[in-house]
Short mmCIF file of C-alpha atoms in Angstrom, two decimals:
data_model
loop_
_atom_site.label_atom_id
_atom_site.label_comp_id
_atom_site.label_asym_id
_atom_site.label_seq_id
_atom_site.Cartn_x
_atom_site.Cartn_y
_atom_site.Cartn_z
CA MET T 47 0.00 0.00 0.00
CA PRO T 48 1.54 3.34 -1.02
CA GLY T 49 2.54 5.50 1.92
CA ALA T 50 2.36 2.62 4.42
CA PRO T 51 5.47 2.22 6.56
CA VAL T 52 7.70 -0.67 5.55
CA GLU T 53 8.65 -2.90 8.47
CA PRO T 54 11.90 -4.82 8.31
CA PHE T 55 11.64 -8.59 8.19
CA GLY T 56 12.98 -8.92 11.75
CA MET T 57 10.21 -6.73 13.14
CA ILE T 58 7.54 -8.81 11.39
CA ALA T 59 9.11 -12.11 12.49
CA GLY T 60 9.46 -10.72 16.02
CA HIS T 61 5.78 -9.82 16.01
CA ILE T 62 4.87 -13.36 14.89
CA HIS T 63 7.00 -14.81 17.69
CA ASN T 64 5.48 -12.49 20.31
CA ALA T 65 1.94 -13.27 19.13
CA ARG T 66 2.67 -17.00 19.44
CA CYS T 67 4.01 -16.39 22.97
CA MET T 68 0.80 -14.59 23.91
CA TRP T 69 -1.40 -17.46 22.68
CA ILE T 70 0.81 -20.07 24.37
CA LYS T 71 0.63 -18.10 27.64
CA THR T 72 -3.13 -17.58 27.36
CA LEU T 73 -4.17 -21.08 26.30
CA GLY T 74 -1.31 -23.40 27.23
CA LYS T 75 0.61 -22.22 30.29
CA GLU T 76 -2.07 -23.49 32.65
CA HIS T 77 -1.74 -26.91 30.99
CA GLY T 78 2.03 -27.16 31.38
CA ILE T 79 3.18 -25.74 28.05
CA ALA T 80 6.32 -23.65 28.50
CA VAL T 81 5.92 -20.02 27.47
CA PRO T 82 8.88 -18.70 25.47
CA ARG T 83 10.34 -15.31 26.30
CA ALA T 84 9.08 -12.46 24.12
CA VAL T 85 11.59 -10.43 22.09
CA ASP T 86 11.95 -6.70 21.52
CA ARG T 87 10.84 -6.65 17.91
CA HIS T 88 12.48 -3.25 17.38
CA LYS T 89 15.92 -4.47 18.43
CA VAL T 90 15.99 -8.26 17.92
CA GLY T 91 18.72 -9.64 15.68
CA PRO T 92 18.95 -12.96 13.84
CA LYS T 93 21.07 -14.63 16.58
CA GLU T 94 18.23 -14.16 19.08
CA LEU T 95 15.26 -14.29 16.72
CA ILE T 96 15.89 -17.61 14.97
CA PRO T 97 16.08 -19.67 18.20
CA ALA T 98 13.13 -17.70 19.62
CA LEU T 99 11.00 -18.62 16.60
CA GLY T 100 11.95 -22.25 17.13
CA HIS T 101 10.79 -22.10 20.76
CA SER T 102 7.47 -20.45 19.91
CA SER T 103 6.92 -22.87 17.03
CA ARG T 104 7.37 -25.84 19.38
CA GLY T 105 4.99 -24.19 21.86
CA ILE T 106 2.29 -23.77 19.20
CA ILE T 107 2.78 -27.40 18.14
CA SER T 108 2.35 -28.45 21.78
CA LEU T 109 -0.81 -26.36 22.01
CA LEU T 110 -2.24 -27.93 18.86
CA THR T 111 -1.27 -31.41 20.08
CA LEU T 112 -3.07 -30.70 23.35
CA GLY T 113 -6.23 -29.89 21.39
CA CYS T 114 -5.88 -32.88 19.07
CA ASP T 115 -5.37 -35.23 22.01
CA ARG T 116 -8.61 -33.94 23.49
CA GLY T 117 -10.78 -34.51 20.42
CA GLY T 118 -10.25 -31.11 18.86
CA ALA T 119 -10.81 -28.91 21.90
CA ILE T 120 -8.21 -26.99 23.84
CA PRO T 121 -9.17 -27.31 27.52
CA ALA T 122 -10.55 -24.22 29.23
CA SER T 123 -8.02 -21.82 30.69
CA SER T 124 -8.64 -19.15 33.30
CA SER T 125 -6.30 -16.86 31.32
CA TYR T 126 -8.56 -16.93 28.26
CA THR T 127 -10.90 -14.13 29.25
CA TRP T 128 -11.60 -12.66 25.80
CA ARG T 129 -13.56 -15.66 24.54
CA ASN T 130 -13.63 -14.09 21.10
CA LEU T 131 -12.31 -17.18 19.31
CA PRO T 132 -13.58 -20.73 19.67
CA SER T 133 -11.18 -23.17 21.33
CA THR T 134 -12.60 -26.13 19.41
CA TRP T 135 -12.46 -27.16 15.79
CA GLY T 136 -14.12 -29.88 13.79
CA MET T 137 -12.24 -33.16 13.72
CA SER T 138 -12.91 -35.63 10.93
#
């Protein structure tokens, strides 16, 4: 989009990592899933960002596995107060 600020790749990847951390904390921490440390997306470099993305990726996989193991529903969490997204999905 013309005139829109261009964000460097590291900032975008840092935002993805931090968003994953938020969902892991909100939906998975209570169920024993380790929450990765967030990064400063304005200052993060590749040496910190690449391992961080690996940690948050594994956390999201653990969260999805938790839901799959429970028939497609992530168990309720007291941290999930928004309730704006369903925590179940159809399983075939």
